[in-house]
Amino acid sequence: GRLLTLKDWIEKLPTRLVNGSPGLLSIQGAVMMMLGDPKAGIQLTSQALSLLEHEPDIEIQANTYVRRSTANRMAGNFQQAIEDSDCAIELTQQHPELLKVLASAFHARGAAFLQFGKLTDAREWLQKAREIFNKVDYLEGASKAGLELGMVMRYLGQFTTAEVIYREVLAYYQSTGNVIWQANLLNNLGVLHYLIGDYERALDELEDSIQYARLGGYQRLEAYALTSLGDLFRDIKSTKDAEDGY
């Protein structure tokens, strides 16, 4: 709801004002990306970066590179995503007042490596991002980086570490009451316990994930959890339940 409100607000502004403001173009690009249109996100953030060549503003420039990195990653342009994150890191690493932006750049780089399948690189950059987010007391950023770090650990077969990270992140989102992120974390925990054969815990977590996803109206996440539930029932030879899950 808030994203659509922000999108509508920017679109109601005079076109000349928006097209002449790197900050507004950057935010508009981030909104379009988060609404599922990474190509528009890339276009708008690129427009902002072109304007910033003439009137540099390090913070806006670095944030825009981070946003374009995320949009490129969503569009499957992993090498470009890594290069954009590098630009943001280069701009911010000598500016202690921009630590939060630096952490976001580390996060973007780690997330791109994760999608690229370079797990050890992903682990390194996501850990760095999480450490800095915690240092500046930005728990939302630390939690989002933690979710992806947990995924990396799971893919590397470090299941105990992955579970510890997932539970820390889940505790944060339980404290904020964010049902979508709770659903996401519970789905990841359910998949992890399914992979190590702890079917009883996996069943509880996946069922909770489905309930939270329904509560938040997030049908895609509900579908993921239902599919995982179907896999679980199939593996424990409960064919009827497997058919219901699928």
C-alpha atoms as a printed R data frame, in Angstrom:
    type eleno elety resid chain resno      x       y       z
1   ATOM     1    CA   GLY     A     1  0.000   0.000   0.000
2   ATOM     2    CA   ARG     A     2  2.725   2.498   0.960
3   ATOM     3    CA   LEU     A     3  4.684   1.792  -2.223
4   ATOM     4    CA   LEU     A     4  1.671   2.503  -4.411
5   ATOM     5    CA   THR     A     5  0.959   5.701  -2.438
6   ATOM     6    CA   LEU     A     6  4.563   6.859  -2.979
7   ATOM     7    CA   LYS     A     7  4.379   5.956  -6.674
8   ATOM     8    CA   ASP     A     8  1.152   7.936  -7.105
9   ATOM     9    CA   TRP     A     9  2.596  10.922  -5.201
10  ATOM    10    CA   ILE     A    10  5.683  11.108  -7.440
11  ATOM    11    CA   GLU     A    11  3.591  10.693 -10.604
12  ATOM    12    CA   LYS     A    12  1.409  13.654  -9.566
13  ATOM    13    CA   LEU     A    13  4.444  15.942  -9.342
14  ATOM    14    CA   PRO     A    14  5.318  18.095 -12.385
15  ATOM    15    CA   THR     A    15  7.308  15.985 -14.896
16  ATOM    16    CA   ARG     A    16  9.986  18.666 -15.226
17  ATOM    17    CA   LEU     A    17 10.515  18.651 -11.449
18  ATOM    18    CA   VAL     A    18 10.919  14.860 -11.280
19  ATOM    19    CA   ASN     A    19 13.146  14.621 -14.382
20  ATOM    20    CA   GLY     A    20 15.415  17.333 -12.997
21  ATOM    21    CA   SER     A    21 15.766  15.781  -9.528
22  ATOM    22    CA   PRO     A    22 18.218  12.862  -9.135
23  ATOM    23    CA   GLY     A    23 16.815  12.155  -5.659
24  ATOM    24    CA   LEU     A    24 13.222  11.806  -6.887
25  ATOM    25    CA   LEU     A    25 14.268   9.755  -9.930
26  ATOM    26    CA   SER     A    26 16.280   7.448  -7.677
27  ATOM    27    CA   ILE     A    27 13.356   6.926  -5.287
28  ATOM    28    CA   GLN     A    28 10.976   6.401  -8.215
29  ATOM    29    CA   GLY     A    29 13.363   3.781  -9.608
30  ATOM    30    CA   ALA     A    30 13.475   1.997  -6.249
31  ATOM    31    CA   VAL     A    31  9.662   2.008  -6.029
32  ATOM    32    CA   MET     A    32  9.238   0.592  -9.553
33  ATOM    33    CA   MET     A    33 11.804  -2.117  -8.781
34  ATOM    34    CA   MET     A    34 10.021  -3.090  -5.555
35  ATOM    35    CA   LEU     A    35  6.719  -3.201  -7.436
36  ATOM    36    CA   GLY     A    36  8.216  -5.832  -9.736
37  ATOM    37    CA   ASP     A    37  9.488  -3.756 -12.672
38  ATOM    38    CA   PRO     A    38 13.316  -3.913 -12.470
39  ATOM    39    CA   LYS     A    39 13.731  -2.618 -16.048
40  ATOM    40    CA   ALA     A    40 11.971   0.634 -15.109
41  ATOM    41    CA   GLY     A    41 14.103   0.685 -11.951
42  ATOM    42    CA   ILE     A    42 17.300   0.450 -14.010
43  ATOM    43    CA   GLN     A    43 16.134   3.150 -16.430
44  ATOM    44    CA   LEU     A    44 15.149   5.641 -13.714
45  ATOM    45    CA   THR     A    45 18.243   5.106 -11.541
46  ATOM    46    CA   SER     A    46 20.469   5.419 -14.647
47  ATOM    47    CA   GLN     A    47 18.725   8.718 -15.412
48  ATOM    48    CA   ALA     A    48 19.449   9.885 -11.869
49  ATOM    49    CA   LEU     A    49 23.112   8.892 -12.125
50  ATOM    50    CA   SER     A    50 23.462  10.828 -15.387
51  ATOM    51    CA   LEU     A    51 22.206  13.981 -13.653
52  ATOM    52    CA   LEU     A    52 24.569  13.391 -10.740
53  ATOM    53    CA   GLU     A    53 27.577  13.515 -13.076
54  ATOM    54    CA   HIS     A    54 26.996  17.279 -13.324
55  ATOM    55    CA   GLU     A    55 25.976  17.940  -9.704
56  ATOM    56    CA   PRO     A    56 27.605  15.273  -7.519
57  ATOM    57    CA   ASP     A    57 26.001  14.349  -4.195
58  ATOM    58    CA   ILE     A    58 27.866  11.379  -2.718
59  ATOM    59    CA   GLU     A    59 25.006  10.072  -0.549
60  ATOM    60    CA   ILE     A    60 22.370  10.207  -3.302
61  ATOM    61    CA   GLN     A    61 24.851   8.831  -5.828
62  ATOM    62    CA   ALA     A    62 25.822   5.882  -3.616
63  ATOM    63    CA   ASN     A    63 22.206   5.088  -2.696
64  ATOM    64    CA   THR     A    64 21.298   5.186  -6.384
65  ATOM    65    CA   TYR     A    65 24.088   2.759  -7.292
66  ATOM    66    CA   VAL     A    66 22.797   0.416  -4.561
67  ATOM    67    CA   ARG     A    67 19.261   0.676  -5.948
68  ATOM    68    CA   ARG     A    68 20.431   0.063  -9.522
69  ATOM    69    CA   SER     A    69 22.500  -2.890  -8.288
70  ATOM    70    CA   THR     A    70 19.367  -4.434  -6.783
71  ATOM    71    CA   ALA     A    71 17.355  -3.743  -9.952
72  ATOM    72    CA   ASN     A    72 20.074  -5.308 -12.100
73  ATOM    73    CA   ARG     A    73 20.151  -8.360  -9.845
74  ATOM    74    CA   MET     A    74 16.361  -8.714 -10.114
75  ATOM    75    CA   ALA     A    75 16.676  -8.445 -13.910
76  ATOM    76    CA   GLY     A    76 19.341 -11.174 -13.976
77  ATOM    77    CA   ASN     A    77 22.215  -8.789 -14.802
78  ATOM    78    CA   PHE     A    78 24.461 -10.153 -12.059
79  ATOM    79    CA   GLN     A    79 27.805  -8.777 -13.283
80  ATOM    80    CA   GLN     A    80 26.324  -5.294 -13.661
81  ATOM    81    CA   ALA     A    81 24.793  -5.624 -10.188
82  ATOM    82    CA   ILE     A    82 28.238  -6.374  -8.739
83  ATOM    83    CA   GLU     A    83 29.799  -3.439 -10.623
84  ATOM    84    CA   ASP     A    84 27.115  -1.041  -9.348
85  ATOM    85    CA   SER     A    85 27.688  -2.189  -5.771
86  ATOM    86    CA   ASP     A    86 31.441  -1.646  -6.266
87  ATOM    87    CA   CYS     A    87 30.750   1.959  -7.342
88  ATOM    88    CA   ALA     A    88 28.699   2.535  -4.168
89  ATOM    89    CA   ILE     A    89 31.455   1.015  -2.005
90  ATOM    90    CA   GLU     A    90 34.112   3.188  -3.638
91  ATOM    91    CA   LEU     A    91 32.039   6.326  -3.007
92  ATOM    92    CA   THR     A    92 31.294   5.612   0.663
93  ATOM    93    CA   GLN     A    93 34.212   3.705   2.190
94  ATOM    94    CA   GLN     A    94 36.110   6.904   3.092
95  ATOM    95    CA   HIS     A    95 33.031   8.548   4.631
96  ATOM    96    CA   PRO     A    96 32.247   7.296   8.165
97  ATOM    97    CA   GLU     A    97 28.983   9.280   8.174
98  ATOM    98    CA   LEU     A    98 27.757   7.038   5.330
99  ATOM    99    CA   LEU     A    99 28.315   3.683   7.079
100 ATOM   100    CA   LYS     A   100 24.682   2.672   6.621
101 ATOM   101    CA   VAL     A   101 24.923   3.247   2.857
102 ATOM   102    CA   LEU     A   102 28.222   1.313   2.791
103 ATOM   103    CA   ALA     A   103 26.503  -1.601   4.531
104 ATOM   104    CA   SER     A   104 23.710  -1.454   1.935
105 ATOM   105    CA   ALA     A   105 26.349  -1.624  -0.812
106 ATOM   106    CA   PHE     A   106 27.982  -4.654   0.870
107 ATOM   107    CA   HIS     A   107 24.515  -6.243   1.105
108 ATOM   108    CA   ALA     A   108 23.812  -5.576  -2.584
109 ATOM   109    CA   ARG     A   109 27.171  -7.111  -3.540
110 ATOM   110    CA   GLY     A   110 26.593 -10.186  -1.379
111 ATOM   111    CA   ALA     A   111 23.065 -10.667  -2.732
112 ATOM   112    CA   ALA     A   112 24.384 -10.469  -6.310
113 ATOM   113    CA   PHE     A   113 27.051 -13.094  -5.558
114 ATOM   114    CA   LEU     A   114 24.345 -15.303  -4.009
115 ATOM   115    CA   GLN     A   115 22.241 -15.117  -7.182
116 ATOM   116    CA   PHE     A   116 25.408 -15.671  -9.239
117 ATOM   117    CA   GLY     A   117 26.053 -18.894  -7.277
118 ATOM   118    CA   LYS     A   118 29.334 -17.641  -5.750
119 ATOM   119    CA   LEU     A   119 28.504 -18.693  -2.206
120 ATOM   120    CA   THR     A   120 31.789 -18.008  -0.393
121 ATOM   121    CA   ASP     A   121 31.896 -14.468  -1.835
122 ATOM   122    CA   ALA     A   122 28.241 -13.994  -0.897
123 ATOM   123    CA   ARG     A   123 28.934 -15.124   2.676
124 ATOM   124    CA   GLU     A   124 31.848 -12.683   3.056
125 ATOM   125    CA   TRP     A   125 29.933  -9.594   1.877
126 ATOM   126    CA   LEU     A   126 26.664 -10.425   3.650
127 ATOM   127    CA   GLN     A   127 28.527 -10.958   6.927
128 ATOM   128    CA   LYS     A   128 30.265  -7.582   6.495
129 ATOM   129    CA   ALA     A   129 26.931  -5.908   5.740
130 ATOM   130    CA   ARG     A   130 25.261  -7.442   8.780
131 ATOM   131    CA   GLU     A   131 28.111  -6.414  11.087
132 ATOM   132    CA   ILE     A   132 27.946  -2.770   9.981
133 ATOM   133    CA   PHE     A   133 24.131  -2.638  10.115
134 ATOM   134    CA   ASN     A   134 24.325  -3.895  13.709
135 ATOM   135    CA   LYS     A   135 27.084  -1.382  14.489
136 ATOM   136    CA   VAL     A   136 24.895   1.540  13.375
137 ATOM   137    CA   ASP     A   137 21.869  -0.072  15.086
138 ATOM   138    CA   TYR     A   138 19.909  -0.512  11.854
139 ATOM   139    CA   LEU     A   139 18.226  -3.802  12.754
140 ATOM   140    CA   GLU     A   140 15.961  -3.882   9.690
141 ATOM   141    CA   GLY     A   141 19.009  -3.869   7.393
142 ATOM   142    CA   ALA     A   142 20.807  -6.431   9.564
143 ATOM   143    CA   SER     A   143 17.773  -8.709   9.431
144 ATOM   144    CA   LYS     A   144 17.382  -8.526   5.639
145 ATOM   145    CA   ALA     A   145 21.073  -9.276   5.162
146 ATOM   146    CA   GLY     A   146 20.680 -12.054   7.749
147 ATOM   147    CA   LEU     A   147 17.923 -13.754   5.768
148 ATOM   148    CA   GLU     A   148 20.184 -14.055   2.730
149 ATOM   149    CA   LEU     A   149 23.179 -15.036   4.862
150 ATOM   150    CA   GLY     A   150 21.061 -17.837   6.325
151 ATOM   151    CA   MET     A   151 20.274 -19.013   2.801
152 ATOM   152    CA   VAL     A   152 23.987 -19.017   1.920
153 ATOM   153    CA   MET     A   153 24.793 -21.072   5.025
154 ATOM   154    CA   ARG     A   154 22.030 -23.532   4.136
155 ATOM   155    CA   TYR     A   155 23.363 -23.927   0.594
156 ATOM   156    CA   LEU     A   156 26.854 -24.484   2.023
157 ATOM   157    CA   GLY     A   157 25.450 -27.260   4.226
158 ATOM   158    CA   GLN     A   158 26.036 -25.323   7.470
159 ATOM   159    CA   PHE     A   159 22.555 -26.059   8.749
160 ATOM   160    CA   THR     A   160 23.128 -25.271  12.442
161 ATOM   161    CA   THR     A   161 24.545 -21.820  11.640
162 ATOM   162    CA   ALA     A   162 21.737 -21.190   9.153
163 ATOM   163    CA   GLU     A   163 19.114 -22.025  11.791
164 ATOM   164    CA   VAL     A   164 20.716 -19.711  14.373
165 ATOM   165    CA   ILE     A   165 20.671 -16.825  11.881
166 ATOM   166    CA   TYR     A   166 17.105 -17.540  10.739
167 ATOM   167    CA   ARG     A   167 15.875 -17.580  14.352
168 ATOM   168    CA   GLU     A   168 17.600 -14.275  15.150
169 ATOM   169    CA   VAL     A   169 15.961 -12.669  12.126
170 ATOM   170    CA   LEU     A   170 12.581 -14.249  12.936
171 ATOM   171    CA   ALA     A   171 12.764 -12.834  16.481
172 ATOM   172    CA   TYR     A   172 13.290  -9.348  15.041
173 ATOM   173    CA   TYR     A   173 10.269  -9.588  12.732
174 ATOM   174    CA   GLN     A   174  8.150 -11.049  15.522
175 ATOM   175    CA   SER     A   175  9.030  -7.959  17.571
176 ATOM   176    CA   THR     A   176  7.925  -5.664  14.710
177 ATOM   177    CA   GLY     A   177  4.773  -7.672  13.916
178 ATOM   178    CA   ASN     A   178  5.669  -7.979  10.215
179 ATOM   179    CA   VAL     A   179  3.664 -11.046   9.131
180 ATOM   180    CA   ILE     A   180  5.113 -11.201   5.594
181 ATOM   181    CA   TRP     A   181  8.687 -11.469   6.802
182 ATOM   182    CA   GLN     A   182  7.645 -13.925   9.514
183 ATOM   183    CA   ALA     A   183  6.057 -16.075   6.805
184 ATOM   184    CA   ASN     A   184  9.261 -15.846   4.765
185 ATOM   185    CA   LEU     A   185 11.467 -16.873   7.704
186 ATOM   186    CA   LEU     A   186  9.160 -19.709   8.762
187 ATOM   187    CA   ASN     A   187  9.170 -21.036   5.196
188 ATOM   188    CA   ASN     A   188 12.981 -20.996   5.173
189 ATOM   189    CA   LEU     A   189 13.130 -22.732   8.564
190 ATOM   190    CA   GLY     A   190 10.608 -25.314   7.369
191 ATOM   191    CA   VAL     A   191 12.665 -26.056   4.256
192 ATOM   192    CA   LEU     A   192 15.838 -26.309   6.349
193 ATOM   193    CA   HIS     A   193 14.273 -28.803   8.777
194 ATOM   194    CA   TYR     A   194 12.783 -30.741   5.864
195 ATOM   195    CA   LEU     A   195 16.279 -31.026   4.307
196 ATOM   196    CA   ILE     A   196 17.787 -32.452   7.512
197 ATOM   197    CA   GLY     A   197 14.872 -34.861   8.005
198 ATOM   198    CA   ASP     A   198 13.259 -33.130  11.000
199 ATOM   199    CA   TYR     A   199  9.795 -33.483   9.466
200 ATOM   200    CA   GLU     A   200  7.766 -32.680  12.592
201 ATOM   201    CA   ARG     A   201  9.348 -29.248  13.057
202 ATOM   202    CA   ALA     A   202  9.241 -28.620   9.304
203 ATOM   203    CA   LEU     A   203  5.510 -29.369   9.264
204 ATOM   204    CA   ASP     A   204  4.803 -26.911  12.100
205 ATOM   205    CA   GLU     A   205  6.884 -24.149  10.515
206 ATOM   206    CA   LEU     A   206  5.467 -24.566   7.017
207 ATOM   207    CA   GLU     A   207  1.894 -24.567   8.331
208 ATOM   208    CA   ASP     A   208  2.642 -21.388  10.304
209 ATOM   209    CA   SER     A   209  4.246 -19.853   7.202
210 ATOM   210    CA   ILE     A   210  1.082 -20.526   5.194
211 ATOM   211    CA   GLN     A   211 -1.075 -18.904   7.872
212 ATOM   212    CA   TYR     A   212  1.098 -15.772   8.059
213 ATOM   213    CA   ALA     A   213  1.280 -15.526   4.261
214 ATOM   214    CA   ARG     A   214 -2.534 -15.682   4.089
215 ATOM   215    CA   LEU     A   215 -2.790 -13.100   6.869
216 ATOM   216    CA   GLY     A   216 -0.534 -10.771   4.893
217 ATOM   217    CA   GLY     A   217 -2.239 -11.524   1.564
218 ATOM   218    CA   TYR     A   218  1.045 -12.712   0.020
219 ATOM   219    CA   GLN     A   219 -0.126 -15.427  -2.380
220 ATOM   220    CA   ARG     A   220  3.285 -16.150  -3.922
221 ATOM   221    CA   LEU     A   221  4.833 -16.937  -0.544
222 ATOM   222    CA   GLU     A   222  1.793 -19.026   0.379
223 ATOM   223    CA   ALA     A   223  2.329 -21.002  -2.837
224 ATOM   224    CA   TYR     A   224  6.012 -21.584  -1.971
225 ATOM   225    CA   ALA     A   225  5.119 -22.876   1.487
226 ATOM   226    CA   LEU     A   226  2.348 -25.097   0.102
227 ATOM   227    CA   THR     A   227  4.789 -26.575  -2.423
228 ATOM   228    CA   SER     A   228  7.338 -27.254   0.325
229 ATOM   229    CA   LEU     A   229  4.571 -28.850   2.392
230 ATOM   230    CA   GLY     A   230  3.655 -31.059  -0.568
231 ATOM   231    CA   ASP     A   231  7.300 -32.139  -0.906
232 ATOM   232    CA   LEU     A   232  7.408 -32.995   2.792
233 ATOM   233    CA   PHE     A   233  4.253 -35.123   2.671
234 ATOM   234    CA   ARG     A   234  5.508 -36.852  -0.462
235 ATOM   235    CA   ASP     A   235  8.744 -37.775   1.283
236 ATOM   236    CA   ILE     A   236  6.969 -39.254   4.288
237 ATOM   237    CA   LYS     A   237  4.841 -41.286   1.876
238 ATOM   238    CA   SER     A   238  1.595 -39.496   2.608
239 ATOM   239    CA   THR     A   239  0.374 -39.375  -0.989
240 ATOM   240    CA   LYS     A   240 -3.055 -37.926  -0.285
241 ATOM   241    CA   ASP     A   241 -1.628 -35.060   1.773
242 ATOM   242    CA   ALA     A   242  0.975 -34.446  -0.939
243 ATOM   243    CA   GLU     A   243 -1.765 -34.044  -3.540
244 ATOM   244    CA   ASP     A   244 -3.607 -31.597  -1.254
245 ATOM   245    CA   GLY     A   245 -0.438 -29.524  -0.777
246 ATOM   246    CA   TYR     A   246  0.275 -29.296  -4.514
